[in-house]
């Protein structure tokens, strides 16, 4: 009974206090010294953690940077030695630049000419090169990916050339990161024109090169193998010019 007197005194004292104080200060007798009584505090802590997590910003989307920022001067991308050998009697030895409103993204140049060989007839040649550069954009993908996608599209266009015969597509090694060569013949002006078109990609730049020729006035049709060799040589120079323009 002596041990119960202090406890009874405390209970009576607490009974005289306001209800909020009783709950806060007098309920300790029934609990232990463990941690089971922190319900309200735990809820508040969880709420704060949730708010903090919600306030954390989402990572900013990123995309692989484009490899090349510039294009070469198209009419200077091929050496004079190469253009003169592929188009011996070009109307404009320096090449004719293609129209472009943005030379940092699109550029091109062409050469054409008719070499008169007298009684042996004449040989006609046409050479052109085009460059397309793609920037990296979060909504569209990296420049390299965009160039790859457009390589497939441009290749499809070449393969769908109207009137093309003996069409064949092969992989071209040693030209940029990837390249395809399309060969075919087209009959026009009563002559057979032999074509070699190369679609190549180097980084985020697409290089399109076409070389073709025909024999006139009794001259023989150009050898398809030589046309491919000429196109390959020019395409390699064009790809190298892209890298040189970005040094």
PDB file of C-alpha atoms in Angstrom:
ATOM      1  CA  UNK A   1       0.000   0.000   0.000  1.00  0.00           C
ATOM      2  CA  UNK A   2       2.901   2.397   0.594  1.00  0.00           C
ATOM      3  CA  UNK A   3       4.096   1.856  -2.969  1.00  0.00           C
ATOM      4  CA  UNK A   4       0.628   2.623  -4.363  1.00  0.00           C
ATOM      5  CA  UNK A   5       0.227   5.976  -2.542  1.00  0.00           C
ATOM      6  CA  UNK A   6       2.581   7.983  -4.782  1.00  0.00           C
ATOM      7  CA  UNK A   7       0.896   6.545  -7.865  1.00  0.00           C
ATOM      8  CA  UNK A   8      -2.572   7.449  -6.571  1.00  0.00           C
ATOM      9  CA  UNK A   9      -1.391  10.959  -5.782  1.00  0.00           C
ATOM     10  CA  UNK A  10      -0.149  11.426  -9.323  1.00  0.00           C
ATOM     11  CA  UNK A  11      -3.388  10.140 -10.842  1.00  0.00           C
ATOM     12  CA  UNK A  12      -5.426  12.587  -8.714  1.00  0.00           C
ATOM     13  CA  UNK A  13      -3.121  15.457  -9.676  1.00  0.00           C
ATOM     14  CA  UNK A  14      -3.446  14.656 -13.372  1.00  0.00           C
ATOM     15  CA  UNK A  15      -7.214  14.444 -13.116  1.00  0.00           C
ATOM     16  CA  UNK A  16      -7.254  18.139 -12.149  1.00  0.00           C
ATOM     17  CA  UNK A  17      -5.271  19.205 -15.268  1.00  0.00           C
ATOM     18  CA  UNK A  18      -6.758  20.054 -18.682  1.00  0.00           C
ATOM     19  CA  UNK A  19      -7.356  17.080 -20.965  1.00  0.00           C
ATOM     20  CA  UNK A  20      -4.534  17.976 -23.448  1.00  0.00           C
ATOM     21  CA  UNK A  21      -1.988  18.145 -20.626  1.00  0.00           C
ATOM     22  CA  UNK A  22      -3.195  14.853 -19.217  1.00  0.00           C
ATOM     23  CA  UNK A  23      -2.644  13.151 -22.518  1.00  0.00           C
ATOM     24  CA  UNK A  24       0.718  14.749 -23.025  1.00  0.00           C
ATOM     25  CA  UNK A  25       2.199  14.483 -19.558  1.00  0.00           C
ATOM     26  CA  UNK A  26       0.401  11.804 -17.616  1.00  0.00           C
ATOM     27  CA  UNK A  27       0.142   8.851 -19.914  1.00  0.00           C
ATOM     28  CA  UNK A  28       3.722   7.813 -19.392  1.00  0.00           C
ATOM     29  CA  UNK A  29       2.801   5.487 -16.568  1.00  0.00           C
ATOM     30  CA  UNK A  30       1.119   3.078 -18.908  1.00  0.00           C
ATOM     31  CA  UNK A  31       3.909   2.998 -21.479  1.00  0.00           C
ATOM     32  CA  UNK A  32       7.360   1.485 -21.499  1.00  0.00           C
ATOM     33  CA  UNK A  33      10.608   3.227 -22.442  1.00  0.00           C
ATOM     34  CA  UNK A  34      10.391   1.751 -26.007  1.00  0.00           C
ATOM     35  CA  UNK A  35       9.711   3.689 -29.232  1.00  0.00           C
ATOM     36  CA  UNK A  36       6.128   2.665 -30.025  1.00  0.00           C
ATOM     37  CA  UNK A  37       4.550   5.990 -29.101  1.00  0.00           C
ATOM     38  CA  UNK A  38       5.809   8.186 -32.018  1.00  0.00           C
ATOM     39  CA  UNK A  39       2.895   7.802 -34.469  1.00  0.00           C
ATOM     40  CA  UNK A  40       2.275  11.509 -35.154  1.00  0.00           C
ATOM     41  CA  UNK A  41       5.991  12.287 -35.481  1.00  0.00           C
ATOM     42  CA  UNK A  42       6.559   9.383 -37.856  1.00  0.00           C
ATOM     43  CA  UNK A  43       3.707  10.512 -40.085  1.00  0.00           C
ATOM     44  CA  UNK A  44       5.117  14.028 -40.221  1.00  0.00           C
ATOM     45  CA  UNK A  45       8.580  12.699 -41.093  1.00  0.00           C
ATOM     46  CA  UNK A  46       7.169  10.542 -43.878  1.00  0.00           C
ATOM     47  CA  UNK A  47       5.239  13.488 -45.257  1.00  0.00           C
ATOM     48  CA  UNK A  48       8.392  15.608 -45.327  1.00  0.00           C
ATOM     49  CA  UNK A  49      10.319  12.846 -47.104  1.00  0.00           C
ATOM     50  CA  UNK A  50       7.564  12.482 -49.696  1.00  0.00           C
ATOM     51  CA  UNK A  51       7.492  16.233 -50.314  1.00  0.00           C
ATOM     52  CA  UNK A  52      11.278  16.267 -50.698  1.00  0.00           C
ATOM     53  CA  UNK A  53      11.157  13.406 -53.208  1.00  0.00           C
ATOM     54  CA  UNK A  54       8.402  15.143 -55.167  1.00  0.00           C
ATOM     55  CA  UNK A  55      10.395  18.358 -55.269  1.00  0.00           C
ATOM     56  CA  UNK A  56      13.467  16.649 -56.780  1.00  0.00           C
ATOM     57  CA  UNK A  57      13.665  17.741 -60.467  1.00  0.00           C
ATOM     58  CA  UNK A  58      13.680  15.107 -63.216  1.00  0.00           C
ATOM     59  CA  UNK A  59      17.017  14.613 -65.017  1.00  0.00           C
ATOM     60  CA  UNK A  60      17.414  16.835 -68.086  1.00  0.00           C
ATOM     61  CA  UNK A  61      17.261  14.699 -71.289  1.00  0.00           C
ATOM     62  CA  UNK A  62      20.602  14.468 -73.076  1.00  0.00           C
ATOM     63  CA  UNK A  63      21.714  13.439 -76.550  1.00  0.00           C
ATOM     64  CA  UNK A  64      25.078  12.444 -78.006  1.00  0.00           C
ATOM     65  CA  UNK A  65      26.870  15.528 -79.401  1.00  0.00           C
ATOM     66  CA  UNK A  66      27.238  15.772 -83.177  1.00  0.00           C
ATOM     67  CA  UNK A  67      30.723  14.879 -84.381  1.00  0.00           C
ATOM     68  CA  UNK A  68      31.080  17.550 -87.065  1.00  0.00           C
ATOM     69  CA  UNK A  69      30.014  21.197 -86.910  1.00  0.00           C
ATOM     70  CA  UNK A  70      31.067  22.289 -90.410  1.00  0.00           C
ATOM     71  CA  UNK A  71      30.886  21.182 -94.032  1.00  0.00           C
ATOM     72  CA  UNK A  72      33.706  21.582 -96.550  1.00  0.00           C
ATOM     73  CA  UNK A  73      33.436  23.898 -99.545  1.00  0.00           C
ATOM     74  CA  UNK A  74      31.802  21.448-101.919  1.00  0.00           C
ATOM     75  CA  UNK A  75      33.599  22.571-105.092  1.00  0.00           C
ATOM     76  CA  UNK A  76      36.943  22.254-103.297  1.00  0.00           C
ATOM     77  CA  UNK A  77      36.197  18.954-101.594  1.00  0.00           C
ATOM     78  CA  UNK A  78      37.647  17.041-104.550  1.00  0.00           C
ATOM     79  CA  UNK A  79      41.122  17.783-105.886  1.00  0.00           C
ATOM     80  CA  UNK A  80      41.516  19.366-109.301  1.00  0.00           C
ATOM     81  CA  UNK A  81      43.536  16.327-110.340  1.00  0.00           C
ATOM     82  CA  UNK A  82      40.608  14.017-109.547  1.00  0.00           C
ATOM     83  CA  UNK A  83      37.923  16.122-111.215  1.00  0.00           C
ATOM     84  CA  UNK A  84      39.998  16.664-114.365  1.00  0.00           C
ATOM     85  CA  UNK A  85      40.697  12.948-114.691  1.00  0.00           C
ATOM     86  CA  UNK A  86      37.066  11.958-114.181  1.00  0.00           C
ATOM     87  CA  UNK A  87      35.634  14.793-116.297  1.00  0.00           C
ATOM     88  CA  UNK A  88      38.414  15.607-118.803  1.00  0.00           C
ATOM     89  CA  UNK A  89      36.658  18.448-120.631  1.00  0.00           C
ATOM     90  CA  UNK A  90      34.477  19.950-117.918  1.00  0.00           C
ATOM     91  CA  UNK A  91      32.541  23.057-118.921  1.00  0.00           C
ATOM     92  CA  UNK A  92      33.603  24.585-115.615  1.00  0.00           C
ATOM     93  CA  UNK A  93      36.809  23.082-114.294  1.00  0.00           C
ATOM     94  CA  UNK A  94      36.188  24.624-110.866  1.00  0.00           C
ATOM     95  CA  UNK A  95      32.745  23.040-110.629  1.00  0.00           C
ATOM     96  CA  UNK A  96      29.261  24.471-110.433  1.00  0.00           C
ATOM     97  CA  UNK A  97      28.008  24.964-106.891  1.00  0.00           C
ATOM     98  CA  UNK A  98      24.511  23.780-105.991  1.00  0.00           C
ATOM     99  CA  UNK A  99      22.086  26.340-104.605  1.00  0.00           C
ATOM    100  CA  UNK A 100      21.854  26.292-100.817  1.00  0.00           C
ATOM    101  CA  UNK A 101      20.331  28.605 -98.231  1.00  0.00           C
ATOM    102  CA  UNK A 102      22.482  27.149 -95.438  1.00  0.00           C
ATOM    103  CA  UNK A 103      25.944  25.990 -96.425  1.00  0.00           C
ATOM    104  CA  UNK A 104      26.647  24.744 -92.902  1.00  0.00           C
ATOM    105  CA  UNK A 105      23.992  22.047 -93.383  1.00  0.00           C
ATOM    106  CA  UNK A 106      23.746  21.470 -97.120  1.00  0.00           C
ATOM    107  CA  UNK A 107      26.217  21.936 -99.963  1.00  0.00           C
ATOM    108  CA  UNK A 108      26.952  20.441-103.362  1.00  0.00           C
ATOM    109  CA  UNK A 109      28.946  20.803-106.573  1.00  0.00           C
ATOM    110  CA  UNK A 110      28.953  19.221-110.028  1.00  0.00           C
ATOM    111  CA  UNK A 111      31.155  18.894-113.085  1.00  0.00           C
ATOM    112  CA  UNK A 112      30.154  17.781-116.587  1.00  0.00           C
ATOM    113  CA  UNK A 113      31.713  17.803-120.007  1.00  0.00           C
ATOM    114  CA  UNK A 114      31.961  16.181-123.440  1.00  0.00           C
ATOM    115  CA  UNK A 115      35.388  15.059-124.623  1.00  0.00           C
ATOM    116  CA  UNK A 116      35.539  15.026-128.422  1.00  0.00           C
ATOM    117  CA  UNK A 117      37.729  12.243-129.774  1.00  0.00           C
ATOM    118  CA  UNK A 118      37.225  12.967-133.451  1.00  0.00           C
ATOM    119  CA  UNK A 119      36.360   9.972-135.578  1.00  0.00           C
ATOM    120  CA  UNK A 120      36.287   7.865-132.417  1.00  0.00           C
ATOM    121  CA  UNK A 121      33.269   9.769-131.182  1.00  0.00           C
ATOM    122  CA  UNK A 122      32.856  11.609-127.886  1.00  0.00           C
ATOM    123  CA  UNK A 123      32.828  10.660-124.242  1.00  0.00           C
ATOM    124  CA  UNK A 124      30.429  12.392-121.875  1.00  0.00           C
ATOM    125  CA  UNK A 125      30.992  12.469-118.106  1.00  0.00           C
ATOM    126  CA  UNK A 126      29.042  13.847-115.150  1.00  0.00           C
ATOM    127  CA  UNK A 127      30.254  14.003-111.562  1.00  0.00           C
ATOM    128  CA  UNK A 128      28.454  15.505-108.596  1.00  0.00           C
ATOM    129  CA  UNK A 129      28.859  15.475-104.837  1.00  0.00           C
ATOM    130  CA  UNK A 130      26.477  16.588-102.087  1.00  0.00           C
ATOM    131  CA  UNK A 131      26.942  17.010 -98.336  1.00  0.00           C
ATOM    132  CA  UNK A 132      24.236  16.977 -95.654  1.00  0.00           C
ATOM    133  CA  UNK A 133      25.011  17.679 -92.000  1.00  0.00           C
ATOM    134  CA  UNK A 134      22.630  16.819 -89.146  1.00  0.00           C
ATOM    135  CA  UNK A 135      22.643  18.415 -85.682  1.00  0.00           C
ATOM    136  CA  UNK A 136      21.923  16.538 -82.474  1.00  0.00           C
ATOM    137  CA  UNK A 137      18.501  17.389 -81.037  1.00  0.00           C
ATOM    138  CA  UNK A 138      16.781  15.843 -78.021  1.00  0.00           C
ATOM    139  CA  UNK A 139      13.465  15.578 -79.867  1.00  0.00           C
ATOM    140  CA  UNK A 140      15.005  14.086 -83.030  1.00  0.00           C
ATOM    141  CA  UNK A 141      18.016  12.131 -81.816  1.00  0.00           C
ATOM    142  CA  UNK A 142      21.757  12.485 -82.258  1.00  0.00           C
ATOM    143  CA  UNK A 143      23.262  13.801 -85.474  1.00  0.00           C
ATOM    144  CA  UNK A 144      24.804  10.399 -86.120  1.00  0.00           C
ATOM    145  CA  UNK A 145      21.449   8.641 -85.763  1.00  0.00           C
ATOM    146  CA  UNK A 146      19.746  11.141 -88.033  1.00  0.00           C
ATOM    147  CA  UNK A 147      22.464  10.704 -90.668  1.00  0.00           C
ATOM    148  CA  UNK A 148      22.007   6.929 -90.491  1.00  0.00           C
ATOM    149  CA  UNK A 149      18.262   7.246 -90.998  1.00  0.00           C
ATOM    150  CA  UNK A 150      18.716   9.526 -93.986  1.00  0.00           C
ATOM    151  CA  UNK A 151      21.368   7.266 -95.487  1.00  0.00           C
ATOM    152  CA  UNK A 152      18.719   4.555 -95.736  1.00  0.00           C
ATOM    153  CA  UNK A 153      16.262   7.012 -97.301  1.00  0.00           C
ATOM    154  CA  UNK A 154      18.751   8.325 -99.864  1.00  0.00           C
ATOM    155  CA  UNK A 155      19.843   4.808-100.727  1.00  0.00           C
ATOM    156  CA  UNK A 156      16.216   3.920-101.374  1.00  0.00           C
ATOM    157  CA  UNK A 157      15.839   6.897-103.710  1.00  0.00           C
ATOM    158  CA  UNK A 158      18.847   5.833-105.776  1.00  0.00           C
ATOM    159  CA  UNK A 159      17.618   2.248-105.959  1.00  0.00           C
ATOM    160  CA  UNK A 160      14.256   3.537-107.211  1.00  0.00           C
ATOM    161  CA  UNK A 161      15.782   5.460-110.151  1.00  0.00           C
ATOM    162  CA  UNK A 162      13.344   5.478-113.047  1.00  0.00           C
ATOM    163  CA  UNK A 163      14.475   3.331-115.959  1.00  0.00           C
ATOM    164  CA  UNK A 164      17.425   1.813-114.082  1.00  0.00           C
ATOM    165  CA  UNK A 165      18.633  -1.527-115.443  1.00  0.00           C
ATOM    166  CA  UNK A 166      21.219  -4.001-114.191  1.00  0.00           C
ATOM    167  CA  UNK A 167      20.866  -2.381-110.774  1.00  0.00           C
ATOM    168  CA  UNK A 168      23.098  -3.761-108.035  1.00  0.00           C
ATOM    169  CA  UNK A 169      23.889  -2.585-104.503  1.00  0.00           C
ATOM    170  CA  UNK A 170      27.073  -3.480-102.642  1.00  0.00           C
ATOM    171  CA  UNK A 171      28.800  -2.384 -99.448  1.00  0.00           C
ATOM    172  CA  UNK A 172      31.657   0.039-100.018  1.00  0.00           C
ATOM    173  CA  UNK A 173      34.577  -0.453 -97.654  1.00  0.00           C
ATOM    174  CA  UNK A 174      36.994   2.270 -96.619  1.00  0.00           C
ATOM    175  CA  UNK A 175      34.553   5.138 -97.179  1.00  0.00           C
ATOM    176  CA  UNK A 176      33.527   6.811 -93.920  1.00  0.00           C
ATOM    177  CA  UNK A 177      31.685   4.931 -91.174  1.00  0.00           C
ATOM    178  CA  UNK A 178      29.405   3.158 -93.639  1.00  0.00           C
ATOM    179  CA  UNK A 179      28.727   3.336 -97.364  1.00  0.00           C
ATOM    180  CA  UNK A 180      26.816   1.662-100.173  1.00  0.00           C
ATOM    181  CA  UNK A 181      27.546   1.650-103.904  1.00  0.00           C
ATOM    182  CA  UNK A 182      24.688   1.381-106.381  1.00  0.00           C
ATOM    183  CA  UNK A 183      25.471   0.619-110.019  1.00  0.00           C
ATOM    184  CA  UNK A 184      23.035   0.661-112.920  1.00  0.00           C
ATOM    185  CA  UNK A 185      22.517   1.784-116.513  1.00  0.00           C
ATOM    186  CA  UNK A 186      19.908   4.126-117.937  1.00  0.00           C
ATOM    187  CA  UNK A 187      18.998   4.460-121.610  1.00  0.00           C
ATOM    188  CA  UNK A 188      18.555   8.080-122.706  1.00  0.00           C
ATOM    189  CA  UNK A 189      19.301  10.190-125.789  1.00  0.00           C
ATOM    190  CA  UNK A 190      19.670   6.827-127.571  1.00  0.00           C
ATOM    191  CA  UNK A 191      22.755   6.032-125.511  1.00  0.00           C
ATOM    192  CA  UNK A 192      23.454   3.831-122.505  1.00  0.00           C
ATOM    193  CA  UNK A 193      24.594   5.836-119.488  1.00  0.00           C
ATOM    194  CA  UNK A 194      26.603   3.898-116.909  1.00  0.00           C
ATOM    195  CA  UNK A 195      26.139   5.051-113.290  1.00  0.00           C
ATOM    196  CA  UNK A 196      27.908   4.542-109.978  1.00  0.00           C
ATOM    197  CA  UNK A 197      26.274   6.250-107.011  1.00  0.00           C
ATOM    198  CA  UNK A 198      27.780   6.123-103.532  1.00  0.00           C
ATOM    199  CA  UNK A 199      25.841   6.962-100.376  1.00  0.00           C
ATOM    200  CA  UNK A 200      28.218   7.322 -97.427  1.00  0.00           C
ATOM    201  CA  UNK A 201      28.102   8.492 -93.819  1.00  0.00           C
ATOM    202  CA  UNK A 202      30.901   9.934 -91.752  1.00  0.00           C
ATOM    203  CA  UNK A 203      29.741  10.844 -88.255  1.00  0.00           C
ATOM    204  CA  UNK A 204      26.725  13.123 -88.578  1.00  0.00           C
ATOM    205  CA  UNK A 205      27.402  13.992 -92.236  1.00  0.00           C
ATOM    206  CA  UNK A 206      25.931  12.271 -95.265  1.00  0.00           C
ATOM    207  CA  UNK A 207      27.938  12.279 -98.515  1.00  0.00           C
ATOM    208  CA  UNK A 208      26.178  11.526-101.793  1.00  0.00           C
ATOM    209  CA  UNK A 209      28.342  11.078-104.858  1.00  0.00           C
ATOM    210  CA  UNK A 210      27.291  10.172-108.386  1.00  0.00           C
ATOM    211  CA  UNK A 211      29.499   9.552-111.405  1.00  0.00           C
ATOM    212  CA  UNK A 212      28.209   8.539-114.819  1.00  0.00           C
ATOM    213  CA  UNK A 213      29.107   8.600-118.462  1.00  0.00           C
ATOM    214  CA  UNK A 214      28.129   7.641-121.985  1.00  0.00           C
ATOM    215  CA  UNK A 215      29.722   7.266-125.407  1.00  0.00           C
ATOM    216  CA  UNK A 216      28.418   9.404-128.294  1.00  0.00           C
ATOM    217  CA  UNK A 217      28.791   9.273-132.062  1.00  0.00           C
ATOM    218  CA  UNK A 218      30.103   5.739-132.147  1.00  0.00           C
ATOM    219  CA  UNK A 219      32.248   5.969-129.014  1.00  0.00           C
ATOM    220  CA  UNK A 220      32.076   2.871-126.779  1.00  0.00           C
ATOM    221  CA  UNK A 221      29.972   2.769-123.641  1.00  0.00           C
ATOM    222  CA  UNK A 222      32.154   3.508-120.586  1.00  0.00           C
ATOM    223  CA  UNK A 223      33.499   0.505-118.721  1.00  0.00           C
ATOM    224  CA  UNK A 224      31.342  -0.024-115.619  1.00  0.00           C
ATOM    225  CA  UNK A 225      34.354  -1.042-113.519  1.00  0.00           C
ATOM    226  CA  UNK A 226      36.189   2.201-114.303  1.00  0.00           C
ATOM    227  CA  UNK A 227      33.105   4.243-113.481  1.00  0.00           C
ATOM    228  CA  UNK A 228      32.916   2.557-110.054  1.00  0.00           C
ATOM    229  CA  UNK A 229      36.624   3.087-109.457  1.00  0.00           C
ATOM    230  CA  UNK A 230      36.300   6.780-110.294  1.00  0.00           C
ATOM    231  CA  UNK A 231      33.292   7.205-108.025  1.00  0.00           C
ATOM    232  CA  UNK A 232      35.050   5.412-105.161  1.00  0.00           C
ATOM    233  CA  UNK A 233      38.145   7.592-105.427  1.00  0.00           C
ATOM    234  CA  UNK A 234      36.044  10.760-105.417  1.00  0.00           C
ATOM    235  CA  UNK A 235      33.881   9.589-102.498  1.00  0.00           C
ATOM    236  CA  UNK A 236      36.953   8.908-100.350  1.00  0.00           C
ATOM    237  CA  UNK A 237      38.223  12.422-101.024  1.00  0.00           C
ATOM    238  CA  UNK A 238      34.831  13.897-100.167  1.00  0.00           C
ATOM    239  CA  UNK A 239      34.719  12.073 -96.823  1.00  0.00           C
ATOM    240  CA  UNK A 240      38.281  13.158 -96.014  1.00  0.00           C
ATOM    241  CA  UNK A 241      37.299  16.749 -96.809  1.00  0.00           C
ATOM    242  CA  UNK A 242      34.640  16.656 -94.071  1.00  0.00           C
ATOM    243  CA  UNK A 243      37.206  15.741 -91.439  1.00  0.00           C
ATOM    244  CA  UNK A 244      39.619  18.377 -92.755  1.00  0.00           C
ATOM    245  CA  UNK A 245      36.962  21.089 -92.534  1.00  0.00           C
ATOM    246  CA  UNK A 246      36.492  20.367 -88.823  1.00  0.00           C
ATOM    247  CA  UNK A 247      40.110  20.408 -87.647  1.00  0.00           C
TER     248      UNK A 247
END
